[in-house]
Each structure stands twice: as structure tokens, then as C-alpha cells.
Tab-separated table of C-alpha atoms in Angstrom:
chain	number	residue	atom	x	y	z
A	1	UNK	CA	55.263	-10.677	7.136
A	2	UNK	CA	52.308	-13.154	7.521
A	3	UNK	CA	52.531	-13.167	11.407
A	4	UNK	CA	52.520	-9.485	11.535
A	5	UNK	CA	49.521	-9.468	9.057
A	6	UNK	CA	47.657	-11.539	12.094
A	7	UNK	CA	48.636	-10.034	14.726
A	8	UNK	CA	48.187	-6.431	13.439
A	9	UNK	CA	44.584	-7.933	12.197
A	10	UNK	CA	43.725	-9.162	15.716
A	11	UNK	CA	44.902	-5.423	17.260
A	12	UNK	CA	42.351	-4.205	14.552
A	13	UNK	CA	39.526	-6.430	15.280
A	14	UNK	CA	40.245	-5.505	19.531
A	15	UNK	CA	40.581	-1.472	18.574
A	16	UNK	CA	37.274	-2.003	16.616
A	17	UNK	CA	35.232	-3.447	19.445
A	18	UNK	CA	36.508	-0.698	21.812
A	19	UNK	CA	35.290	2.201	19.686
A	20	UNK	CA	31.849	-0.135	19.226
A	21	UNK	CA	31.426	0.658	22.554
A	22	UNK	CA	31.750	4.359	22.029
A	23	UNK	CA	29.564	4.707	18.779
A	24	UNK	CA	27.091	2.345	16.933
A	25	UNK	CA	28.514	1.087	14.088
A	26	UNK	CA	26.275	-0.454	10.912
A	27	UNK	CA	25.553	-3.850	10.992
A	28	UNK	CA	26.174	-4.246	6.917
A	29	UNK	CA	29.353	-6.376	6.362
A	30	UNK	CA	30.887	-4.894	4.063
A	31	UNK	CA	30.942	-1.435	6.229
A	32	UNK	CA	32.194	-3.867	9.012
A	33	UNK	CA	35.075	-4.835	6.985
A	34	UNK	CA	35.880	-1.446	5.402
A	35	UNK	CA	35.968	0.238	9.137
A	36	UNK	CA	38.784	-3.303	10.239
A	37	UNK	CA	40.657	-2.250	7.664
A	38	UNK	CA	41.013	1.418	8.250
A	39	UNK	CA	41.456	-0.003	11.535
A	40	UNK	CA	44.210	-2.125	10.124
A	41	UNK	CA	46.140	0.337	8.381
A	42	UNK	CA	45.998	2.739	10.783
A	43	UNK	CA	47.564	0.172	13.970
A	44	UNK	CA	50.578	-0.449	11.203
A	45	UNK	CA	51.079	2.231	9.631
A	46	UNK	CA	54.711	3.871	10.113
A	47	UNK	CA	54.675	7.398	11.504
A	48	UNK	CA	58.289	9.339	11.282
A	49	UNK	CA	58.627	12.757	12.427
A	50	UNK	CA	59.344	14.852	9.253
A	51	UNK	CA	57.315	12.465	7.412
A	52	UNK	CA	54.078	13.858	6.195
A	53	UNK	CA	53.246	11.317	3.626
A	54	UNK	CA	51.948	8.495	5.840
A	55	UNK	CA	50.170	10.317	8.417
A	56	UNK	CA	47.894	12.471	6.182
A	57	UNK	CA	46.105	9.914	3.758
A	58	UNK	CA	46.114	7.699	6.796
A	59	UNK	CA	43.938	9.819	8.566
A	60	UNK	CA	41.483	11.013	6.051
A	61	UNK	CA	41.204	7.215	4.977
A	62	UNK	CA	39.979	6.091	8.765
A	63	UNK	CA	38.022	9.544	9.184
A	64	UNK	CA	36.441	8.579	5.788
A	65	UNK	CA	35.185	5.107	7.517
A	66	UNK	CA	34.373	6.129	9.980
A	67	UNK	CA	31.742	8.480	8.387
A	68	UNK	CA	30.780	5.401	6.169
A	69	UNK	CA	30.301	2.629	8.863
A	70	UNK	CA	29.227	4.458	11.771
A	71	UNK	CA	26.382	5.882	13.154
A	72	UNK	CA	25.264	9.183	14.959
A	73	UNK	CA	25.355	12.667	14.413
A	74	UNK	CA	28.425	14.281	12.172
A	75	UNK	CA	29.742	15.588	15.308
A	76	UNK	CA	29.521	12.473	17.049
A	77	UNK	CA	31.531	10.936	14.461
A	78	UNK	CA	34.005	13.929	14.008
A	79	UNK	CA	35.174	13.618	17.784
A	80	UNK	CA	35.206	10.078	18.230
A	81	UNK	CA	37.088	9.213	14.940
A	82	UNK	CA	39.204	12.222	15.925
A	83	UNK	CA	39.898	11.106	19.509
A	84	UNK	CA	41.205	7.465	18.022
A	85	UNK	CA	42.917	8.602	14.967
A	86	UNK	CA	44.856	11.277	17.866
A	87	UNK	CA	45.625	8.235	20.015
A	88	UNK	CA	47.151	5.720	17.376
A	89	UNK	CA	49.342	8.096	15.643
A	90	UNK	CA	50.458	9.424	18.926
A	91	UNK	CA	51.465	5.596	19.342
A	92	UNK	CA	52.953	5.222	16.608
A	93	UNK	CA	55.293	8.067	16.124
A	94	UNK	CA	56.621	7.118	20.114
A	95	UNK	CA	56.875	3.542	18.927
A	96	UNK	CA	58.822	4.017	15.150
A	97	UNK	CA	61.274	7.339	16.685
A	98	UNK	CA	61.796	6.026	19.765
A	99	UNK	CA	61.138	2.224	20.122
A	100	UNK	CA	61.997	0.953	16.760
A	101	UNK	CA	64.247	3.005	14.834
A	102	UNK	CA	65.208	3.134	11.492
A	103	UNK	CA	68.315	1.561	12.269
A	104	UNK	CA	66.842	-1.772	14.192
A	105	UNK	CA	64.235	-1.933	11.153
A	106	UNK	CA	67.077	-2.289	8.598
A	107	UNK	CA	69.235	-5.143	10.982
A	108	UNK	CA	66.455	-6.862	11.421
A	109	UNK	CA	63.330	-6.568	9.397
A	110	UNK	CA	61.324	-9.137	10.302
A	111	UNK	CA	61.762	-8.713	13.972
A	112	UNK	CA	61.325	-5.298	13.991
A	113	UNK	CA	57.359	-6.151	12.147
A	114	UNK	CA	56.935	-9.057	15.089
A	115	UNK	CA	57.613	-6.459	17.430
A	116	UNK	CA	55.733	-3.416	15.822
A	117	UNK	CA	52.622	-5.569	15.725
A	118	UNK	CA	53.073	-7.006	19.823
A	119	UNK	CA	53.094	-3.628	20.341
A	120	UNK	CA	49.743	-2.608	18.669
A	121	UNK	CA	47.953	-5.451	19.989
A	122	UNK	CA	49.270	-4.306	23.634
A	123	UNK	CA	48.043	-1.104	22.664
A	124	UNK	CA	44.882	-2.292	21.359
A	125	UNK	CA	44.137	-4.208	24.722
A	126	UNK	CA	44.750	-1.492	26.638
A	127	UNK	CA	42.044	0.663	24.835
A	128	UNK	CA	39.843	-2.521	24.967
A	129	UNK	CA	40.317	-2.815	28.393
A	130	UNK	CA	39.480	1.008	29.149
A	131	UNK	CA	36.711	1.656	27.036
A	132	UNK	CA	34.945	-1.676	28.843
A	133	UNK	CA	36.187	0.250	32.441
A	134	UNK	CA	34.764	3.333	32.032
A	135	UNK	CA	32.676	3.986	28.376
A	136	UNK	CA	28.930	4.859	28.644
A	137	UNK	CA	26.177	2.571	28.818
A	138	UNK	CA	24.807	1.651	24.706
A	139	UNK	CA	22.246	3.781	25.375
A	140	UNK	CA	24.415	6.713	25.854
A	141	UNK	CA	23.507	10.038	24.115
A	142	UNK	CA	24.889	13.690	24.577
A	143	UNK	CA	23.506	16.638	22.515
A	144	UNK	CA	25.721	17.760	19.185
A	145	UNK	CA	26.856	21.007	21.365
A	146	UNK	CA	28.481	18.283	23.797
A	147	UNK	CA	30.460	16.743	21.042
A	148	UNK	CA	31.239	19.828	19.281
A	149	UNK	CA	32.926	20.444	22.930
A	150	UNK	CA	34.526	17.009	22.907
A	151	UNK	CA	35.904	17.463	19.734
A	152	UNK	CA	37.167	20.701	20.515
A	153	UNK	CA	39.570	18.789	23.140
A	154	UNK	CA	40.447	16.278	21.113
A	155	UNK	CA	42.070	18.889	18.847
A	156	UNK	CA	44.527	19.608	21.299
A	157	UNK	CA	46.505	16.508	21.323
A	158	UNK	CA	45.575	15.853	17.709
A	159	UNK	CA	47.133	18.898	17.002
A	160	UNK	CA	50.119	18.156	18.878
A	161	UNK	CA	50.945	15.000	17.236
A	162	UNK	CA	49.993	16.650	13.360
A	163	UNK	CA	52.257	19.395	14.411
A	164	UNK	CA	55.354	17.155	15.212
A	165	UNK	CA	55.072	15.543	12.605
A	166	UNK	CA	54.541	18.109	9.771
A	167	UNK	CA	56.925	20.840	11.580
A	168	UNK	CA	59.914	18.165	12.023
A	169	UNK	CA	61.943	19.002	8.921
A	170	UNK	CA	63.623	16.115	7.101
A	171	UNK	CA	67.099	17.694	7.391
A	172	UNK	CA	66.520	18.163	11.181
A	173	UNK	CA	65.382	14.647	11.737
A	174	UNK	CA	68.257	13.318	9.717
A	175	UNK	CA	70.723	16.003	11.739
A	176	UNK	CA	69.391	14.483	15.255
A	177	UNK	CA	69.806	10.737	14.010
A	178	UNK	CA	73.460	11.382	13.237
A	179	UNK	CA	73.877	13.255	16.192
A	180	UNK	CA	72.591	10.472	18.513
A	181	UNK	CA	71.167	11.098	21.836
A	182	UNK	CA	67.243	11.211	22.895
A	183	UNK	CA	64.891	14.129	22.581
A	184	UNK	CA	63.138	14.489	25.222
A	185	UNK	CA	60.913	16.957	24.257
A	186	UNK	CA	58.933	15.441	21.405
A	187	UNK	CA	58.959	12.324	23.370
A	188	UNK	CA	57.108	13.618	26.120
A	189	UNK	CA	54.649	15.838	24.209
A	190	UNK	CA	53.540	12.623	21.874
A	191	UNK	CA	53.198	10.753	25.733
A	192	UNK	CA	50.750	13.349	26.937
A	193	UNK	CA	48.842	13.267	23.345
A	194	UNK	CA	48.832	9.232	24.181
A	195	UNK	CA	47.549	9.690	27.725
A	196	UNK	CA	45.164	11.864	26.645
A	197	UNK	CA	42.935	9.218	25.638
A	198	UNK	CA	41.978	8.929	28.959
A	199	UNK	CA	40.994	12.030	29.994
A	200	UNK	CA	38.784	12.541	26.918
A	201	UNK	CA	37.123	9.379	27.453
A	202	UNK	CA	36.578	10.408	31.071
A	203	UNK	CA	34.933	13.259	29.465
A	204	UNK	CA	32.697	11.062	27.576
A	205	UNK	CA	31.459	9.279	30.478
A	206	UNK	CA	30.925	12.537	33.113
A	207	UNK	CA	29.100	14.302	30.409
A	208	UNK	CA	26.735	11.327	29.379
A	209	UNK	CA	25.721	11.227	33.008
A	210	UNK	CA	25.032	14.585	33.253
A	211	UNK	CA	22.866	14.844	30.547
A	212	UNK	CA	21.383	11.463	31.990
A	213	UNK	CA	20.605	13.433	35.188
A	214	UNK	CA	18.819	16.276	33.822
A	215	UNK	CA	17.063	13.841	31.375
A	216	UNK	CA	15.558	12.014	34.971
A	217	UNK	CA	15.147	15.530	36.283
A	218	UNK	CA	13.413	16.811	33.340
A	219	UNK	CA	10.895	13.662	33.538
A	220	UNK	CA	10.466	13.819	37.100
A	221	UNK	CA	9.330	17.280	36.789
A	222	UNK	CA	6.827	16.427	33.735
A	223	UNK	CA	5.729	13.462	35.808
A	224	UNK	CA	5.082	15.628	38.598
A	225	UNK	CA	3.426	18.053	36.973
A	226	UNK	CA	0.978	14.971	35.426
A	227	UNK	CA	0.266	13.913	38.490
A	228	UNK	CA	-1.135	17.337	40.449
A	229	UNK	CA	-2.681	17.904	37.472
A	230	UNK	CA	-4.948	14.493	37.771
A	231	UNK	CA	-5.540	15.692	41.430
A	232	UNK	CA	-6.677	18.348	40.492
A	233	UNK	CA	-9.476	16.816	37.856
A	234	UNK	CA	-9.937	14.032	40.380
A	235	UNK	CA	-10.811	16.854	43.626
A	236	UNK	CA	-13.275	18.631	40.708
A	237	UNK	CA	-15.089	15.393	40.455
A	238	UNK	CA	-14.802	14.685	44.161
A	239	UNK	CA	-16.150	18.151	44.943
A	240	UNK	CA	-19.349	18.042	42.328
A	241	UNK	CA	-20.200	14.661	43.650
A	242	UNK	CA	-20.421	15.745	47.197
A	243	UNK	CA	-22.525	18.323	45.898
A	244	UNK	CA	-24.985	16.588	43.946
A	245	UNK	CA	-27.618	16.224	46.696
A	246	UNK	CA	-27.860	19.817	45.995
A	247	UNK	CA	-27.958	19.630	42.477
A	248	UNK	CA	-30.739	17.407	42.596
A	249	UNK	CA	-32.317	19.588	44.971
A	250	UNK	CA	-32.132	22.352	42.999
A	251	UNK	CA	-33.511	20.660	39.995
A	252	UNK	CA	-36.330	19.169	41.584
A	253	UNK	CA	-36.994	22.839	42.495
A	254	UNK	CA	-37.018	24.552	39.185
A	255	UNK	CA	-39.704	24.414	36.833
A	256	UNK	CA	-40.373	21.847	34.509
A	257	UNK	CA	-38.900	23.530	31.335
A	258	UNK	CA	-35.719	24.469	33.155
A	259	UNK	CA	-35.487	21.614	34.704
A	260	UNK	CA	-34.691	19.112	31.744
A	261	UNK	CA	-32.232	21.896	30.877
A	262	UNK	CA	-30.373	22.047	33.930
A	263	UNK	CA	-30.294	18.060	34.610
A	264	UNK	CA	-28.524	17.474	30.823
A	265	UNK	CA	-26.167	20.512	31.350
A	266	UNK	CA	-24.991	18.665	34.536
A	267	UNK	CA	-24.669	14.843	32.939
A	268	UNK	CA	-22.886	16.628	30.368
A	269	UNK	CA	-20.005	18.082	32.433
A	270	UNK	CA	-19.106	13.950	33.005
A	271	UNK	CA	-17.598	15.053	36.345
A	272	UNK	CA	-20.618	14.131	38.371
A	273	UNK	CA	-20.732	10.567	36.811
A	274	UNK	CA	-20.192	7.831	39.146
A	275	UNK	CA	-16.164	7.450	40.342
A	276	UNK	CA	-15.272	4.241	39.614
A	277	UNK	CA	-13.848	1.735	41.971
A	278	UNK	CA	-11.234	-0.832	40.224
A	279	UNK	CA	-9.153	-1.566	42.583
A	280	UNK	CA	-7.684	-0.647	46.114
A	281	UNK	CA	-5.575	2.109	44.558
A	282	UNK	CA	-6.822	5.354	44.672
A	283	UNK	CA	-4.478	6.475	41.993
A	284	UNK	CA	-4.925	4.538	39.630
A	285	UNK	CA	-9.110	4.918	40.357
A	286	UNK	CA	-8.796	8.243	40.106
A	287	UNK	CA	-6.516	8.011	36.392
A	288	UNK	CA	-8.941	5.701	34.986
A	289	UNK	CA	-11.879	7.736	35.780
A	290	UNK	CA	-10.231	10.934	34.527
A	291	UNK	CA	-9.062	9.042	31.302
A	292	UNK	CA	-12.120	7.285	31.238
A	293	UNK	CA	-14.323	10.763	30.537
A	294	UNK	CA	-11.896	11.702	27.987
A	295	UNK	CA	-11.864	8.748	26.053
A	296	UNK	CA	-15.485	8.610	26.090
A	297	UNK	CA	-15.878	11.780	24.525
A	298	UNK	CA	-13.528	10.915	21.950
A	299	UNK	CA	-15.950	7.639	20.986
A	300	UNK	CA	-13.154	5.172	22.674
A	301	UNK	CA	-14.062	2.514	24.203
A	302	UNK	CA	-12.411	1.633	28.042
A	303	UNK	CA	-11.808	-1.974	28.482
A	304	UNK	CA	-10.411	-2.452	32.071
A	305	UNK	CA	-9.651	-5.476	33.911
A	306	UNK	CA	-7.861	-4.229	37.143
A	307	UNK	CA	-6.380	-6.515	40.083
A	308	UNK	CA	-4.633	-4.753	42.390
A	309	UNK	CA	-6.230	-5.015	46.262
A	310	UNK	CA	-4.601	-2.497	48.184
A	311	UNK	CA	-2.439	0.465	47.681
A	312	UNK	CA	0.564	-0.291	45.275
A	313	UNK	CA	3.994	0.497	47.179
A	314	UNK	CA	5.462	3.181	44.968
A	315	UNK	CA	5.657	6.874	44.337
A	316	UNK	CA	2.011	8.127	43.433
A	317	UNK	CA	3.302	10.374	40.720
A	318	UNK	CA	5.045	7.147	39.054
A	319	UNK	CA	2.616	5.302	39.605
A	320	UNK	CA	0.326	8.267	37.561
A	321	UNK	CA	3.052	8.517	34.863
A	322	UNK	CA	2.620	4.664	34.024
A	323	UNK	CA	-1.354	4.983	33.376
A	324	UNK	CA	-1.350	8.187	32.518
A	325	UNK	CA	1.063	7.995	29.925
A	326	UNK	CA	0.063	4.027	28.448
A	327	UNK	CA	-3.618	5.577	28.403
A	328	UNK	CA	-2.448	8.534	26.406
A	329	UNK	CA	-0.495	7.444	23.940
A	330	UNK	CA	-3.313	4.584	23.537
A	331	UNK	CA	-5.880	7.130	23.075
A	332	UNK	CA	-4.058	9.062	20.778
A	333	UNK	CA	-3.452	6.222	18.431
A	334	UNK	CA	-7.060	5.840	18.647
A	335	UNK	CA	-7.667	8.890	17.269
A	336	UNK	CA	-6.615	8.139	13.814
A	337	UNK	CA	-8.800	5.587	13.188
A	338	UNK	CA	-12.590	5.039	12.181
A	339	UNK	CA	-14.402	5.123	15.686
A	340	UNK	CA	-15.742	1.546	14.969
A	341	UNK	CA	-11.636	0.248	15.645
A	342	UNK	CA	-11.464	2.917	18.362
A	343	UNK	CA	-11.120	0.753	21.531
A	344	UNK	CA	-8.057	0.650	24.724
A	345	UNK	CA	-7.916	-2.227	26.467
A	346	UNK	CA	-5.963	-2.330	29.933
A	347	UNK	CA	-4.761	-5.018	32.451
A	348	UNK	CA	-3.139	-4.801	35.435
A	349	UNK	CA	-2.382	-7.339	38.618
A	350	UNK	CA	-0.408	-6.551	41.610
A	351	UNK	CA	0.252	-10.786	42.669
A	352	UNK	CA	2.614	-12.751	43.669
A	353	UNK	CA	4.960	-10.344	44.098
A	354	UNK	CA	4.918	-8.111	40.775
A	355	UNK	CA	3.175	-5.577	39.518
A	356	UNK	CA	2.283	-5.837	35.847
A	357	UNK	CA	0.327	-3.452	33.290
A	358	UNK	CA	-0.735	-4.183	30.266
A	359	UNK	CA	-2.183	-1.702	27.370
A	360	UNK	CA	-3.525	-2.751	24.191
A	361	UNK	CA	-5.132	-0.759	21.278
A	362	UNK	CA	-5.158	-0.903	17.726
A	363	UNK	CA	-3.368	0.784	15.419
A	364	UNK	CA	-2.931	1.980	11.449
A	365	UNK	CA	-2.160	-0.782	9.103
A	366	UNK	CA	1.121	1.646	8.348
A	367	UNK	CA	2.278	1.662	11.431
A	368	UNK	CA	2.885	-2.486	11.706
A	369	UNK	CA	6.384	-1.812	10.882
A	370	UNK	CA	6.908	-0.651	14.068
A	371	UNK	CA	9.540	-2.296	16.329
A	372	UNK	CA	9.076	-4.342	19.190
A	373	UNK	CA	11.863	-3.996	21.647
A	374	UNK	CA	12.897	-5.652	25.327
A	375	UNK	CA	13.819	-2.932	27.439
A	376	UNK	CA	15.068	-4.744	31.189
A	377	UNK	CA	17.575	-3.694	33.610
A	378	UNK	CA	20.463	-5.567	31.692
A	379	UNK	CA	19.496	-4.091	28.159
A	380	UNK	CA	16.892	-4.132	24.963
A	381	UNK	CA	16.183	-7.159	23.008
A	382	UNK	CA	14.172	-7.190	20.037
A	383	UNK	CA	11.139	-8.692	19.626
A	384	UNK	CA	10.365	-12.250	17.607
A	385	UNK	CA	8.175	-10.789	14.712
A	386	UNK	CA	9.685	-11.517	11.183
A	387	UNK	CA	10.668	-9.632	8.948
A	388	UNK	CA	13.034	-9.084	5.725
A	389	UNK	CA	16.594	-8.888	5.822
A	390	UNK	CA	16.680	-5.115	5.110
A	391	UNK	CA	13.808	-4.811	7.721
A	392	UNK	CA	15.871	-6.289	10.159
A	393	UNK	CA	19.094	-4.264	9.785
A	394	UNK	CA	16.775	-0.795	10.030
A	395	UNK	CA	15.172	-2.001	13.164
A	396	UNK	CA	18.354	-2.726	14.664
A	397	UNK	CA	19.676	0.535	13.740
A	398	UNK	CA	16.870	2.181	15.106
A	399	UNK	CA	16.874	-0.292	17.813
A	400	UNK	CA	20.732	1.149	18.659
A	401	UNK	CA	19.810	4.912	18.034
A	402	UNK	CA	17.002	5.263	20.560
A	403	UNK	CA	15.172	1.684	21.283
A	404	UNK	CA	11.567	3.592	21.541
A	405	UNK	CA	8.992	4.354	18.877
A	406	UNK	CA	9.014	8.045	18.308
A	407	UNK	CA	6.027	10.376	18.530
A	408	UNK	CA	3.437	10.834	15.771
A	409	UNK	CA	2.906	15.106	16.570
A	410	UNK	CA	4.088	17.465	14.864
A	411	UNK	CA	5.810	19.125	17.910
A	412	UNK	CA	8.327	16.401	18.028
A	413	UNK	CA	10.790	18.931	20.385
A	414	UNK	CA	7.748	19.120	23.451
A	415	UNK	CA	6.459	15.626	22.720
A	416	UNK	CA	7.240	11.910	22.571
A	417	UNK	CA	8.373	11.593	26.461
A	418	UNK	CA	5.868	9.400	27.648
A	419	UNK	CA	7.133	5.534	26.587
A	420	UNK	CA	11.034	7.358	27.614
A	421	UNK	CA	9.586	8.636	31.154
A	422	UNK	CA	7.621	5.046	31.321
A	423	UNK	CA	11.091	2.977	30.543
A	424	UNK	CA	13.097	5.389	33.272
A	425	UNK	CA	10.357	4.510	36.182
A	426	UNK	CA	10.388	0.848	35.510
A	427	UNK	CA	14.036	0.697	35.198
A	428	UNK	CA	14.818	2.403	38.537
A	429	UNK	CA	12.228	0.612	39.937
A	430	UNK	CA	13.827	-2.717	39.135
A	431	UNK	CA	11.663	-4.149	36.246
A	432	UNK	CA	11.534	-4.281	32.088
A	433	UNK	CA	8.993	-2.978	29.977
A	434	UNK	CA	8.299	-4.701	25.943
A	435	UNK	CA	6.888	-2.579	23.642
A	436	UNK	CA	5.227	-5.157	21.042
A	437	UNK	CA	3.088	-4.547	17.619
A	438	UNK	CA	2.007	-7.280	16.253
A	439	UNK	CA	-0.649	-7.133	13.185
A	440	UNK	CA	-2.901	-3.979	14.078
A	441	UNK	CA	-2.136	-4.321	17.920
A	442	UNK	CA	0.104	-2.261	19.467
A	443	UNK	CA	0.800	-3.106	23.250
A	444	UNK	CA	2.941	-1.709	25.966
A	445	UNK	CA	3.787	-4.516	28.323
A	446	UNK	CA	5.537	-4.028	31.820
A	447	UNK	CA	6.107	-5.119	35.049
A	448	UNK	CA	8.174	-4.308	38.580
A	449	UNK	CA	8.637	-6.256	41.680
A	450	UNK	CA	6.486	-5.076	44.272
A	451	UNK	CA	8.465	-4.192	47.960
């Protein structure tokens, strides 16, 4: 009994970090241990056809921990507890009608428990092995109308194993034991139930992709609509400068009381102010001229310390999306504040092989809660700020749920791209962005090789 015990445990504990990589599950212990153990008794539990007993507070148990210890939507949940607790019994009814009958479990008892937990753990390995082949990246997400589709398949072979087992009569199980022989039928319908498993975490992975896809395409098309847009502001300041000779012309022209009017109605459009040089980019000149109008009328003050020589080798509209975006969100934080605080500070170098960008501004004393996360090709890592215990398990959570602070207007549906179209440029571009807050800083830190 005790070496079944361990070896059903250790099927648990390799059945639990399969489905971790599937849905994020709380990092509180005792949730931890709760979900094992559902785990647990659902690897060992015996599943006879005719036998409804078992199988029904079996499943609501593991359905019930699963809604306790994991994360995500109810949906989310729904399917992927589903899509387990489909797979397992499936298992189990092939393995106790047609491996291990009730006949070898009365000869030999504690055999038949060695080799109903070797079994599980082979099981268990399998899953391990297939959920590390082809699951999702972490940072997986599909919309509740996805997994309301997902779980819609998984009812299929779900239903096929409830129905065996609930429909098989206890007189007609008993009939076809004395009668001997091997039903093919029921065997093969609980095998395609089994294999299912990998079709609907196939599923998983095309669909995550797909929504991945038309997440890029989404903020390539918002990144391309940023960046004619700055063209646009940057060919109306381009086009008033190049006719300021005749503004001046024309105001040296008028008389003296209209001509005081006319100069301060032209310094006040802000488009015929000097453009500003930083660097040997013209993109980023012309976003930091743009940005540096509006700030200005917002009372913000435009710290820039730019090192970049010649044109940077990337695509100008991610190139836009990067300033654009830092200088936005910076602004906008600025916003809330008393215009004294109100000040952006940016960096950027293009050395040595990297390109790096740095954004600084302050932000509300309620807002130093906010996480710092390491967002690189191979994953996220938190920051090194401390914090409480409790403060530490709801970063990580949030950390797991979408790694990036969320927006602070009301439209929350339209808004709150920018740091997610930021991360997806750097990424594909082969660098890592850290998002840090530290006091009343807040600073967006990233870099990418350059060539």
C-alpha cells in the first residue's frame, strides 16, 4: 500500500506540472497541496463501468480544485479541468475493465496496486512529456469565446467516457464478466476519449497562435497608423518653416498694431519653432520635436540626452512606436501630478553594438506598488524591490496573468497597448525591455542589438 501511495504521489506531482503549463496555478501552499491531492485521487481512483459512485464525486472534487487553485477566466478553468478530468477517467476505466480486472485484483492485491500506480505514472509522463512538446508559451492567452469553444470539444469525449460509465448497467457488466470474452466496443470508444487529449491540446496551441497573430497584426496596424500620423505633424512643421521667410516678410509689412498680433499668433502655433537636431535619426528628431510641443503645452518638462550618430537600422514605424509610445505614457503620468513634479526624462545610445532607451518620469505616491518585471527573449523576471509576503504573491500573480502594468483610462477596451506593442517590437527584434518603479520613478528600460 505504501509503495503505491508514492508512486501514485509522484504521477500526481508529474500530472500537476503538465497542467501548470496549461494554466497558472496560485502560488499559496496550501492551494498547491489541495490541487496534488485532487490530483492524487483522481490518478488512483478505480473507475468500473456500471459504477457511478467513484466517477461522480471524483470529478466534482478535482473540478472543485481546480476552481480553487487555479487561475484565469471560469471558462479557462472549465475546459482545462474538463479536458484532464476526460483524459484520466478515460485511463482509468481502460486500465481497471480491461488491464486489471476484478479478478487479478482479488489474486493478488498488492500487485495489482504496484501495477495500477506504474501505470499512472506512465500515464502521467506521457502527459508531461506532451504538454512540454507542444503547450503554449506562459504567456499564452485566448479570449473566453475560444475556451467556451475548447470546452465545447472537450465535452465530446468527456461525454463518452460519463456515458459508459453511467449507461453500463450493473447486471450487464456482471452478465459480460461471466460470459468472458473482450468488448471491443467500449474498449475502443474509451481509446479515442484517451487519444483525444491530443487533439484538444493541439487545439490549444493553433488557437493561441492565432490569436498571437492578429494580436502582432493588430499592433502593427496601430503602430503604423502612429507613425504616418507623426509624418504628417513633422511635414506641417517642415512646411511652415520653409515658409517663414514669408511670414516674416509679411509681418514686417503690416502695420505696427497688427503686427505684434500676427508675430504671437504664429509663435503660438509651436510648429514654426526651431526642429531640433538630437541625433542622426530623423525619426526619432522628428518624435521628439512633435512630443516635445505637446509636452510643453502641458507644463512638462523634456529632458533629452540622445546618442545615436546615424540612422538606426530598423523599421521607422518601430522605431516611432518605441518613442512614441515611452513619451506617451510618460506624459500621461505626468498629467496627474502638480506641474512642479511634471518632468520626462529620456536617454538613448546606439554603441557598441546595442541600441538602448531609457524613459524616466515620476509618478503618484499610489502607484509605487507597481511591479517591475524582466521581459527578454527567454521570459519575465521580476524585479529586486521588496516587498511583503502578500505583496509578493499578488505581483506574481499579476506577473503570470499579463506581466505589464495596465492602463490608467477609463477606455480600458481602446487603450493600454503601448508598453504590449513596445514588448512585441523588442522581442522580435531580439532584445528585453524592464519596466522598473522604484520610489516615485517609474522607468521603462530597453535595449536591442543593432544589425
Amino acid at each position: 500500500m505504501l509503495c503505491f501511495m508514492v508512486i501514485n504521489g509522484a504521477a500526481a506531482y508529474l500530472l500537476l506540472l503538465g497542467m501548470k503549463r496549461l494554466i497558472a496555478v496560485s502560488d499559496k501552499r496550501w492551494k498547491k497541496f489541495t490541487l496534488w491531492g485532487s490530483c492524487w485521487l483522481l490518478m488512483g481512483m478505480i473507475i468500473y463501468l456500471g459504477d457511478w459512485w467513484n466517477i461522480l464525486p471524483t470529478l466534482l472534487f478535482f473540478m472543485a480544485m481546480i476552481w480553487v487553485a487555479c487561475e484565469g477566466s471560469a471558462w479557462k478553468k472549465a475546459a482545462i479541468g474538463l479536458m484532464y478530468a476526460s483524459t484520466i477517467l478515460a485511463f482509468n476505466a481502460l486500465r481497471d475493465n480491461y488491464m486489471l480486472t476484478g479478478d487479478f485484483r482479488l489474486r493478488h492485491s498488492e500487485v495489482a496496486l504496484i501495477v495500477e500506480g506504474i501505470l499512472s505514472l506512465l500515464l502521467a509522463l506521457f502527459l508531461y512529456l506532451a504538454t512540454g512538446k507542444y503547450a503554449p508559451g506562459k504567456e499564452y492567452r485566448l479570449a473566453d469565446s475560444l475556451w467556451k469553444l475548447l470546452l465545447l470539444l472537450t465535452a465530446t469525449p468527456f461525454g463518452i467516457v460519463l456515458s459508459l460509465v453511467l449507461l453500463t448497467t450493473t447486471e450487464e457488466r456482471k452478465r459480460r464478466s461471466i460470459a468472458g470474452g473482450f468488448e471491443y466496443k467500449n474498449f475502443v470508444l474509451l481509446l479515442l476519449a484517451l487519444l483525444s487529449f491530443i487533439g484538444l491540446l493541439r487545439a490549444v496551441v493553433v488557437l493561441a497562435r492565432q490569436q498571437q497573430l492578429e494580436q502582432q497584426g493588430m499592433l502593427a496596424k496601430i503602430n503604423r497608423s502612429y507613425y504616418e500620423s507623426m509624418e504628417q505633424q513633422h511635414f506641417a512643421i517642415r512646411r511652415l518653416k520653409h515658409d517663414l521667410v514669408n511670414h516674416l516678410a509679411v509681418a514686417v509689412a503690416l502695420p505696427e498694431e497688427r503686427r505684434e498680433v500676427y508675430i504671437k499668433s504664429l509663435m503660438e502655433d509651436g510648429a514654426v519653432s526651431r526642429l531640433l537636431q538630437y541625433c542622426g535619426d530623423p525619426v526619432v528628431n522628428a518624435v521628439l520635436t512633435v512630443k516635445e510641443e505637446q509636452m510643453k503645452r502641458l507644463s512638462i518638462r523634456l529632458k533629452a540626452q540622445i546618442d545615436i550618430l546615424q540612422e538606426l537600422p530598423f523599421e521607422k514605424t518601430d522605431i516611432c512606436a518605441l518613442f512614441s509610445n515611452a513619451l506617451d505614457n510618460a506624459a500621461e503620468a505626468c498629467r496627474h501630478l502638480p506641474e512642479a513634479r511634471r518632468y520626462v526624462r529620456v536617454k538613448s545610445r546606439a554603441k557598441k553594438g546595442l541600441f538602448c532607451l531609457e524613459v524616466t518620469n515620476p509618478m503618484k505616491a499610489a502607484e509605487e506598488n507597481v511591479q517591475s518585471n524582466r521581459m527578454g527573449k527567454e521570459g519575465i523576471h521580476g524585479g529586486e524591490k521588496r516587498i511583503s509576503d502578500s505583496d509578493m504573491e499578488e505581483r506574481h500573480r499579476e506577473k503570470e496573468r499579463d506581466c505589464l502594468p495596465q492602463t490608467t483610462k477609463a477606455d480600458k477596451e481602446n487603450h493600454g497597448f503601448g508598453l504590449r506593442s513596445m514588448k512585441e517590437i523588442v522581442e522580435r527584434n531580439g532584445g528585453a525591455m524592464e519596466v522598473r518603479a522604484e520610489g516615485e520613478r517609474f522607468e521603462v528600460f530597453l535595449y536591442m542589438p543593432l544589425g
